[in-house]
mmCIF file of N, CA and C and ligand atoms in Angstrom:
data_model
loop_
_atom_site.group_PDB
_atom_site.id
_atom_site.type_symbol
_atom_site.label_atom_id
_atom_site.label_comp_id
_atom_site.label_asym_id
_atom_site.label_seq_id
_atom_site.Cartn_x
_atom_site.Cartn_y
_atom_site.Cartn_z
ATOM 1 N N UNK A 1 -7.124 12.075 5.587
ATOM 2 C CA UNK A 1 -7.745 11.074 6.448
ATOM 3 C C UNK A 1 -7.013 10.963 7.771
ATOM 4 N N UNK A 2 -5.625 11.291 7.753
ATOM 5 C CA UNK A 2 -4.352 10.925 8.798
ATOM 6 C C UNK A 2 -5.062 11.814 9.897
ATOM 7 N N UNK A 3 -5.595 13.543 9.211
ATOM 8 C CA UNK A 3 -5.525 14.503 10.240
ATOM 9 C C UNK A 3 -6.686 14.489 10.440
ATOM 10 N N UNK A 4 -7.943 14.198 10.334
ATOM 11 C CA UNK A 4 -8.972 13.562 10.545
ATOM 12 C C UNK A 4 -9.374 12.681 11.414
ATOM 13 N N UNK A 5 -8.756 12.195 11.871
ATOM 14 C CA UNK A 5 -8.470 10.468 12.444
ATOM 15 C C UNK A 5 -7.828 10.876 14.222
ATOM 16 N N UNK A 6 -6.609 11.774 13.619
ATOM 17 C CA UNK A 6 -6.066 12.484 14.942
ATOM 18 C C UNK A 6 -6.584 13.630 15.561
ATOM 19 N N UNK A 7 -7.961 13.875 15.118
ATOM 20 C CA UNK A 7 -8.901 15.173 15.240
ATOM 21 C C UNK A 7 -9.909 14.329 16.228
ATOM 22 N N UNK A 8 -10.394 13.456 15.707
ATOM 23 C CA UNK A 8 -11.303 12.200 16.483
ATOM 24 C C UNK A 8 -10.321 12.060 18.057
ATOM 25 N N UNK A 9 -9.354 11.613 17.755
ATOM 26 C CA UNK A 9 -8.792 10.562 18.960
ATOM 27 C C UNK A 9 -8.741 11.577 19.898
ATOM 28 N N UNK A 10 -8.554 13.395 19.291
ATOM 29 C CA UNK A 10 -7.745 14.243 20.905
ATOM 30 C C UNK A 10 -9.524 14.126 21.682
ATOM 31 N N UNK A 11 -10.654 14.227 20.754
ATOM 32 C CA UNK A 11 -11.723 14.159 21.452
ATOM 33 C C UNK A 11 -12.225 12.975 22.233
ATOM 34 N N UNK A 12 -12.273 11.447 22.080
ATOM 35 C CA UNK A 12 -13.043 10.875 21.917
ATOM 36 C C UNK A 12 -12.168 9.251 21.448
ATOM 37 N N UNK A 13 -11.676 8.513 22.332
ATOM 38 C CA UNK A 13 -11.058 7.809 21.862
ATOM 39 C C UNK A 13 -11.879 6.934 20.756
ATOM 40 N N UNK A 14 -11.271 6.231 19.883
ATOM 41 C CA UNK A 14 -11.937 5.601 18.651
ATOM 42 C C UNK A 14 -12.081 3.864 19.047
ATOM 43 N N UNK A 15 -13.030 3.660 19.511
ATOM 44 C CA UNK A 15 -13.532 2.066 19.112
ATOM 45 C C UNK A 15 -13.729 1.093 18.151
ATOM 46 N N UNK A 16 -13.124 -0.174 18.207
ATOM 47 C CA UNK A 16 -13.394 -0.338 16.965
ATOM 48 C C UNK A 16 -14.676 -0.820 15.865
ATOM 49 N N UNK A 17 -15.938 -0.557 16.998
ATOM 50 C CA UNK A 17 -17.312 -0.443 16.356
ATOM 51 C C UNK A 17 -17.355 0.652 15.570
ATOM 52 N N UNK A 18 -17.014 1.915 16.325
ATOM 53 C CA UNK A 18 -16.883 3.428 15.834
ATOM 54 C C UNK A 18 -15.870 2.905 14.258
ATOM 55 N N UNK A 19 -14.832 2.659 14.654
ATOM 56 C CA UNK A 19 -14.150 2.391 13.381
ATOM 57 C C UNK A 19 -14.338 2.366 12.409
ATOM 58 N N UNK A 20 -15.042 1.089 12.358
ATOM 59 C CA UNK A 20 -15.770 0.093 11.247
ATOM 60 C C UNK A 20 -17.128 1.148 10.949
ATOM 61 N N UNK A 21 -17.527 1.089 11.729
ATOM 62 C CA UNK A 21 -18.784 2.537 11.128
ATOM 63 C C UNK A 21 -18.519 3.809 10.194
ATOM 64 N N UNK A 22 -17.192 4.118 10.837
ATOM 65 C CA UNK A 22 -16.608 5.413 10.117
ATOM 66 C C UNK A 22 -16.422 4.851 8.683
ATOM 67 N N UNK A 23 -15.816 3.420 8.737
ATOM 68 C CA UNK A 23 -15.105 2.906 7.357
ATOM 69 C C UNK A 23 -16.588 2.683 6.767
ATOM 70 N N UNK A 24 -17.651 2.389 6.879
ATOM 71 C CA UNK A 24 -18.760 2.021 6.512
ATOM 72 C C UNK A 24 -19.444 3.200 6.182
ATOM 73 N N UNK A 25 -19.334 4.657 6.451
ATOM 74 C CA UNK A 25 -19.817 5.799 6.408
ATOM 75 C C UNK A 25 -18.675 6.175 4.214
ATOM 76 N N UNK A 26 -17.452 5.953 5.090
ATOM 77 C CA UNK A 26 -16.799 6.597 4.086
ATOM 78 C C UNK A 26 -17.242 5.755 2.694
ATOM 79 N N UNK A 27 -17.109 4.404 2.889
ATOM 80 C CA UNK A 27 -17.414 3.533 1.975
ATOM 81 C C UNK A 27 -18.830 4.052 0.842
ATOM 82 N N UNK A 28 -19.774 3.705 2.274
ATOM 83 C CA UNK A 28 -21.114 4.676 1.055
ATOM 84 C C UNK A 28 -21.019 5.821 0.642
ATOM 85 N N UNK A 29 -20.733 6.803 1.075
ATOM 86 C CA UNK A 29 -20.209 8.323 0.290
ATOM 87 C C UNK A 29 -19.592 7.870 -0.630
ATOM 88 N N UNK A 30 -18.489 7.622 -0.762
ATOM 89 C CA UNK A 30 -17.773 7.475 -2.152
ATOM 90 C C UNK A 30 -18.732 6.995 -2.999
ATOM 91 N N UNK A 31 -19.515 5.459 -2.721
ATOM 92 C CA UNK A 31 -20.548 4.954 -3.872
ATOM 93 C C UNK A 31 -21.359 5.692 -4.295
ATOM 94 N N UNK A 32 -21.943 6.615 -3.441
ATOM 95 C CA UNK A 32 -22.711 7.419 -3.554
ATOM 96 C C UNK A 32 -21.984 8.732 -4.542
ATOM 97 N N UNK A 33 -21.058 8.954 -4.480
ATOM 98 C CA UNK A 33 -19.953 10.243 -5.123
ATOM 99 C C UNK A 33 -20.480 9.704 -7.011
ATOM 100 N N UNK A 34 -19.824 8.475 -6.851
ATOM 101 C CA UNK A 34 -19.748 7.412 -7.706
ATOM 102 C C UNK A 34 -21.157 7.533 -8.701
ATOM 103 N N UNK A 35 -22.166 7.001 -7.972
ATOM 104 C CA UNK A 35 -23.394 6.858 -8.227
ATOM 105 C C UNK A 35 -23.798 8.555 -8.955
ATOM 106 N N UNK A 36 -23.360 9.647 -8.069
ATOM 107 C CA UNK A 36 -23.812 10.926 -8.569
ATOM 108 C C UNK A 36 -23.029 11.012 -10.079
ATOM 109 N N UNK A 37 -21.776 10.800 -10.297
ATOM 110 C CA UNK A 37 -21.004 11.061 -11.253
ATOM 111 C C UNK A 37 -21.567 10.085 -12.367
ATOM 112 N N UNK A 38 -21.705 8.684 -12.119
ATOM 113 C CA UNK A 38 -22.360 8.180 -13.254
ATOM 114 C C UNK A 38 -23.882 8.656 -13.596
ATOM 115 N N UNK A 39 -24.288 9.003 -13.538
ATOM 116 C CA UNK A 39 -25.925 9.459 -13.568
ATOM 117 C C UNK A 39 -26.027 10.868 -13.730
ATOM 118 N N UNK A 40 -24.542 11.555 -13.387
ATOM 119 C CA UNK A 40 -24.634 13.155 -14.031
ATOM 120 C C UNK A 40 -25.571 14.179 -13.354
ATOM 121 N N UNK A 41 -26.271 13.835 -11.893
ATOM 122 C CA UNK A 41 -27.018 14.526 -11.354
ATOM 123 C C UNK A 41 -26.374 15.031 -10.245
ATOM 124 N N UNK A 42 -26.114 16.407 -10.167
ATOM 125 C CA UNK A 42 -25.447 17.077 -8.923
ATOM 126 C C UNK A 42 -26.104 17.344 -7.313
ATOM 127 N N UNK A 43 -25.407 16.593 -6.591
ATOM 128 C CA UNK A 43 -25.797 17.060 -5.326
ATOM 129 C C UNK A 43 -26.346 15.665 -5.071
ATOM 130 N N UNK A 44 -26.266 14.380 -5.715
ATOM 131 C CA UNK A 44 -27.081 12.837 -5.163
ATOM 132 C C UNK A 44 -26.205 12.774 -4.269
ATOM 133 N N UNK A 45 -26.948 11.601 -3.458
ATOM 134 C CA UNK A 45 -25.891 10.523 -2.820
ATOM 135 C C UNK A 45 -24.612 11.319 -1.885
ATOM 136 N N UNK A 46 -24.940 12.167 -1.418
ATOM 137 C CA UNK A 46 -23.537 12.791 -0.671
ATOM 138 C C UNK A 46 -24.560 13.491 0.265
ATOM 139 N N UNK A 47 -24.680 13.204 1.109
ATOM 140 C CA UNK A 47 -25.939 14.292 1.918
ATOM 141 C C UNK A 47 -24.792 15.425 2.936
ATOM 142 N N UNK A 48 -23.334 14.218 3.363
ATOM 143 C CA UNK A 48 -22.787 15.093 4.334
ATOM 144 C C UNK A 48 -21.610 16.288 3.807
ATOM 145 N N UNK A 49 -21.212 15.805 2.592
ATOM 146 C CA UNK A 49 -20.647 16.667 2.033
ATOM 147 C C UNK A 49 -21.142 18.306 1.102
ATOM 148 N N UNK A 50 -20.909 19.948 1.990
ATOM 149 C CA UNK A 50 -21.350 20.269 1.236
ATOM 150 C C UNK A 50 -21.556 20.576 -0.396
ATOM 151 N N UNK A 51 -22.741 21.145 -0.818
ATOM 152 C CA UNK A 51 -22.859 21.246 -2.712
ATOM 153 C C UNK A 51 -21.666 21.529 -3.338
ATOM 154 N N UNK A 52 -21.152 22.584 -2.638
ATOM 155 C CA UNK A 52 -19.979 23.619 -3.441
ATOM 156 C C UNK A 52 -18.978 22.939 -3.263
ATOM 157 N N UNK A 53 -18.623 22.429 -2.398
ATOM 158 C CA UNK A 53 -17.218 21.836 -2.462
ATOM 159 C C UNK A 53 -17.351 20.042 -2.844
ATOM 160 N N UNK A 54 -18.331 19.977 -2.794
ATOM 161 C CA UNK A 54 -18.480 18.421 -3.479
ATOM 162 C C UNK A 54 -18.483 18.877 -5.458
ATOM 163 N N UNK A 55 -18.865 19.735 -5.664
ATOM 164 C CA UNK A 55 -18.947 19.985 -7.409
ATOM 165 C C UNK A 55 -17.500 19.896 -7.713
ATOM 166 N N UNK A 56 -16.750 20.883 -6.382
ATOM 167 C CA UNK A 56 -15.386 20.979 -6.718
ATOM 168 C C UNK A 56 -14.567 19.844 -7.152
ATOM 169 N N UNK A 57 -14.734 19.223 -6.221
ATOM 170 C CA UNK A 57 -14.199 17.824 -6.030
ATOM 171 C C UNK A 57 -14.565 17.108 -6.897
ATOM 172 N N UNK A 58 -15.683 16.978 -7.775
ATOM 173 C CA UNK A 58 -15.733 16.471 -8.590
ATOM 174 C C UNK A 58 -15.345 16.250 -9.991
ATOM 175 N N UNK A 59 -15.095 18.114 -10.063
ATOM 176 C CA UNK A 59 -14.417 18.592 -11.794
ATOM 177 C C UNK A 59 -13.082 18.358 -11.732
ATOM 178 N N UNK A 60 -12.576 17.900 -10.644
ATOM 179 C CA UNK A 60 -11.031 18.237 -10.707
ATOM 180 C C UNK A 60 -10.457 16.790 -10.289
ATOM 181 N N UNK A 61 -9.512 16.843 -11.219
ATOM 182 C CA UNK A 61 -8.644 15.818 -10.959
ATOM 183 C C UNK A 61 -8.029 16.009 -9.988
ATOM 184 N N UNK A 62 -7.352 14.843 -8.782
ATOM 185 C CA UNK A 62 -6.301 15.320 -7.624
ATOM 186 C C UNK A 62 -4.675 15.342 -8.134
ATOM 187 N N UNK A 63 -4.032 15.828 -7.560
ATOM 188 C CA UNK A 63 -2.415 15.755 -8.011
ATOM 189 C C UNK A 63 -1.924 16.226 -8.926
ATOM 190 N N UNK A 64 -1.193 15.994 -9.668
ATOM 191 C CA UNK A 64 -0.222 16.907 -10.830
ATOM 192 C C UNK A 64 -1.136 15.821 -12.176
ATOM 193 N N UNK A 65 -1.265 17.374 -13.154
ATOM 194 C CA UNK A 65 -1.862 16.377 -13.835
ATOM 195 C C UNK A 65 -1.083 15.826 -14.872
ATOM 196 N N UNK A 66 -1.290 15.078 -16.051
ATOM 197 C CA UNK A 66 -0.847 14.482 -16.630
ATOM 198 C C UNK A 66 0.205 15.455 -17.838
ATOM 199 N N UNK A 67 1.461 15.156 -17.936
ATOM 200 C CA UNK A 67 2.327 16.138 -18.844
ATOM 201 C C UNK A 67 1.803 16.695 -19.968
ATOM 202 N N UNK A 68 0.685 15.060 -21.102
ATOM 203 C CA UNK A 68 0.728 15.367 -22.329
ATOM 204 C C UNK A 68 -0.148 16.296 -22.323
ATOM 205 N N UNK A 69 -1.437 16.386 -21.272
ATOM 206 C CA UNK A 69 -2.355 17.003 -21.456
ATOM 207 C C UNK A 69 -2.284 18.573 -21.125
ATOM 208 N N UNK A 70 -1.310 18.702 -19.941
ATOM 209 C CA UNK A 70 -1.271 19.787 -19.253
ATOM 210 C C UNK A 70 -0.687 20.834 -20.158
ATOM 211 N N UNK A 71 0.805 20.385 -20.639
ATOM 212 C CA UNK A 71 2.032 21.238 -21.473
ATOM 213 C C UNK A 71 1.668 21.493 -22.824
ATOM 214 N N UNK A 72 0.812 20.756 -23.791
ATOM 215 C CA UNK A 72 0.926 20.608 -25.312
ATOM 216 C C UNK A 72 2.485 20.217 -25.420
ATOM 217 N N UNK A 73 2.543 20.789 -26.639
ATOM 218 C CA UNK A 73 3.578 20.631 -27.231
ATOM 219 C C UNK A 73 5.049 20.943 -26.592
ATOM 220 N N UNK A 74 5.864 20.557 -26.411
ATOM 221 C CA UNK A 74 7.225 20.741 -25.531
ATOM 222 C C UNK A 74 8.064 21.648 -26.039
ATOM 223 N N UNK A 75 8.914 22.364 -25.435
ATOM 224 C CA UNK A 75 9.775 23.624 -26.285
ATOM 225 C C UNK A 75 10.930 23.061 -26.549
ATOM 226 N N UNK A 76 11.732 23.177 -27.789
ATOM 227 C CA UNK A 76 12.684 22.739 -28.109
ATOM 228 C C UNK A 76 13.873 22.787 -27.382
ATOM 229 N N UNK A 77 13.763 23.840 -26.618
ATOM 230 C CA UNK A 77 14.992 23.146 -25.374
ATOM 231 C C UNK A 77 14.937 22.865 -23.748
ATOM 232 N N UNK A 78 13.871 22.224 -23.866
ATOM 233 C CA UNK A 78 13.032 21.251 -23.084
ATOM 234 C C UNK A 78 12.899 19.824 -23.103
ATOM 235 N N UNK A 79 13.108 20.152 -24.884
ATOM 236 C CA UNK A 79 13.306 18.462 -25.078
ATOM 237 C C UNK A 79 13.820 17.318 -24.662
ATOM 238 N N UNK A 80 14.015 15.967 -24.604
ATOM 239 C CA UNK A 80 14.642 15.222 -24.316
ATOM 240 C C UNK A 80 15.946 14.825 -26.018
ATOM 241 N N UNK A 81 17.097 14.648 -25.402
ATOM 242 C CA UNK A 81 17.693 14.929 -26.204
ATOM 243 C C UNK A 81 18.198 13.583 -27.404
ATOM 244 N N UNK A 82 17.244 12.664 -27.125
ATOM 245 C CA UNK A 82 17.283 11.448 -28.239
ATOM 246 C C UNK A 82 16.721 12.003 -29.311
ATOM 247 N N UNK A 83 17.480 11.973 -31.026
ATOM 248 C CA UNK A 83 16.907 12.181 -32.296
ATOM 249 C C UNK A 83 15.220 11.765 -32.237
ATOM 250 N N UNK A 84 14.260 12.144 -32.634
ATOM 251 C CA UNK A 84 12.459 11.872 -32.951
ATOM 252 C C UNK A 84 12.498 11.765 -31.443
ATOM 253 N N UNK A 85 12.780 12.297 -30.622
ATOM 254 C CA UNK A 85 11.819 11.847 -29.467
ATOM 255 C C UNK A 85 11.046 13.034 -28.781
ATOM 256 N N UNK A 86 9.814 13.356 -28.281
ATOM 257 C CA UNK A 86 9.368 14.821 -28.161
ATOM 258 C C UNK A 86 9.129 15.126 -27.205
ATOM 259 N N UNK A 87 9.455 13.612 -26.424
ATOM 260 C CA UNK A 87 8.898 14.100 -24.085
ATOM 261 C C UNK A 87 9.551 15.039 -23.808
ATOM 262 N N UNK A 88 9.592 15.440 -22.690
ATOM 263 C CA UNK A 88 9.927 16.446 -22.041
ATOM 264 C C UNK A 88 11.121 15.634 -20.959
ATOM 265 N N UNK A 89 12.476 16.746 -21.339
ATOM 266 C CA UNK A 89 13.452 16.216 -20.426
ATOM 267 C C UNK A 89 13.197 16.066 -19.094
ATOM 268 N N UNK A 90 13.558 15.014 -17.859
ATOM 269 C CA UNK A 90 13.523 14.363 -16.734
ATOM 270 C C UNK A 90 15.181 14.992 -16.052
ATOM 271 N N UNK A 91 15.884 14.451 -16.634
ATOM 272 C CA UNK A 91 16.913 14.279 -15.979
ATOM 273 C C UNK A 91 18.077 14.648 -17.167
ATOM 274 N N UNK A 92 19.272 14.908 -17.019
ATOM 275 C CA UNK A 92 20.685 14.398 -18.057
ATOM 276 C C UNK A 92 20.139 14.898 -19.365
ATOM 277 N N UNK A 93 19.477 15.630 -19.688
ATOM 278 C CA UNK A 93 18.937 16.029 -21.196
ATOM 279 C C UNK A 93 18.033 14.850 -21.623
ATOM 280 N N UNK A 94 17.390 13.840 -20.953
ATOM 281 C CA UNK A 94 16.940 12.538 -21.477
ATOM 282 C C UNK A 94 15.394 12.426 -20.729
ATOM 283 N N UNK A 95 14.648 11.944 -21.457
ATOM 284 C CA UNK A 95 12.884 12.190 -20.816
ATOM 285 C C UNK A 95 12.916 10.743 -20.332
ATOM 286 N N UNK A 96 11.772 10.700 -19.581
ATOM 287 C CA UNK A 96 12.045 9.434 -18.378
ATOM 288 C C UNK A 96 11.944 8.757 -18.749
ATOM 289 N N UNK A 97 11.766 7.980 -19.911
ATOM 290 C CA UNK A 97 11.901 6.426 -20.694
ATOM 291 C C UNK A 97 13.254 6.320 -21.154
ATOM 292 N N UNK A 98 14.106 7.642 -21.913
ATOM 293 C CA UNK A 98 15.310 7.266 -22.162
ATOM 294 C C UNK A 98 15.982 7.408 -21.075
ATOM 295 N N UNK A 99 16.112 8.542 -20.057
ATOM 296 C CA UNK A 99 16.870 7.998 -18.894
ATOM 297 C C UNK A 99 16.576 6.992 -17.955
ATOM 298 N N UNK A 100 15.689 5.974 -18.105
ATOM 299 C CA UNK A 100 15.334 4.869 -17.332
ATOM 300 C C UNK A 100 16.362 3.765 -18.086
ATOM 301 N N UNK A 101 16.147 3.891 -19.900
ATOM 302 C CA UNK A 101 16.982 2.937 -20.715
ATOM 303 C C UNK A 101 18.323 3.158 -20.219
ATOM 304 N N UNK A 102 19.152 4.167 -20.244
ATOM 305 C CA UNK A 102 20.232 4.678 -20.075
ATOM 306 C C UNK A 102 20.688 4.368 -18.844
ATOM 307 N N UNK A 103 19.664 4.379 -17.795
ATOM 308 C CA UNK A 103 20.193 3.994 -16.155
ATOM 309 C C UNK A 103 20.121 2.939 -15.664
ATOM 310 N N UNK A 104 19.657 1.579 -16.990
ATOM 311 C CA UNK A 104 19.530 0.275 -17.225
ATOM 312 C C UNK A 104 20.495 -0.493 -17.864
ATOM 313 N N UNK A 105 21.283 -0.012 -18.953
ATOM 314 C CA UNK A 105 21.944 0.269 -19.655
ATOM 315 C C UNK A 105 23.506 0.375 -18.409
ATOM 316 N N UNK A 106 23.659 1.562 -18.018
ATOM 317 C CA UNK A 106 24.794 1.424 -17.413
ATOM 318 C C UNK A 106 24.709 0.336 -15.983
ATOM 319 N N UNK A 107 23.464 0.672 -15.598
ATOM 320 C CA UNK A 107 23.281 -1.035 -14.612
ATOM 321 C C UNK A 107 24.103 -2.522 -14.800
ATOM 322 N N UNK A 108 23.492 -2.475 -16.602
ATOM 323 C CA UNK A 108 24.294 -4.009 -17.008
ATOM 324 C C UNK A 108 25.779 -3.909 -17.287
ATOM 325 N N UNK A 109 26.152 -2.978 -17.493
ATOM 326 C CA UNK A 109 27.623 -3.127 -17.638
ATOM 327 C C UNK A 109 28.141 -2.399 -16.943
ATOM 328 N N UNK A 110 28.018 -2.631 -15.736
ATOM 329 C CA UNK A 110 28.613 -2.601 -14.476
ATOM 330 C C UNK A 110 29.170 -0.406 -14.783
ATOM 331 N N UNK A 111 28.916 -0.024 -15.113
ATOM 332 C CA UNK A 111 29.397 1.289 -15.342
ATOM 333 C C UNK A 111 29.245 2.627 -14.311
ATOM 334 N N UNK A 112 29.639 3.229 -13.220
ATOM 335 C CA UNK A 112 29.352 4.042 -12.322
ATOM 336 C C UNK A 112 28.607 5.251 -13.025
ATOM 337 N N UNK A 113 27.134 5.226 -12.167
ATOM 338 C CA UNK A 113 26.369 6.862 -13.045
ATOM 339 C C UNK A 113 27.229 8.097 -12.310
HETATM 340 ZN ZN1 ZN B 201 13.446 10.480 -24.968
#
């Protein structure tokens, strides 16, 4: 949106009627994104975005996806190193709930990490 925004201004300084329009443009697309995804019909409600890269956008999650789903099962020396525990090490041999306990832990008793 940042480089978008600074793509507008080298042309065309931005008003804040223009603004509010743009925000009013983006607003209905998304509902409209929205509207296509609940109703399961490809290509609604998005007139400015093209087909192919709007499908894209749609199957895919953005960002890193989620550990449990991505990794399965964790390799044993990957592990986090608390007895029964099966996350995947973060930091110190410890997966990010026990090194959060542990960096809470030395917090309260004053202890240098
Ligand atoms: Zn753990």
């Amino acid at each position: 949106m940042a480089r978008l925004r600074k793509e507008l201004t080298s042309q065309a300084p931005l008003t804040p009627a223009l603004t509010s329009w743009a925000e009013a443009l983006g607003d209905a697309i998304g509902r409209g994104m929205l509207r296509a995804l609940n109703t399961g019909m490809p290509g609604m409600g998005a007139p400015v975005a093209s087909p192919g890269n709007g499908a894209v956008m749609a199957g895919r999650r953005r960002g890193r996806p989620p550990k449990t789903v991505a990794g399965g099962p964790v390799p044993m020396d990957r592990r986090c190193t608390v007895n029964g525990c099966t996350r995947e090490q973060r930091s110190k041999g410890l997966c990010s709930a026990h090194y959060q306990a542990e960096r809470r832990r030395q917090i309260a008793t004053g202890k240098p990490a």
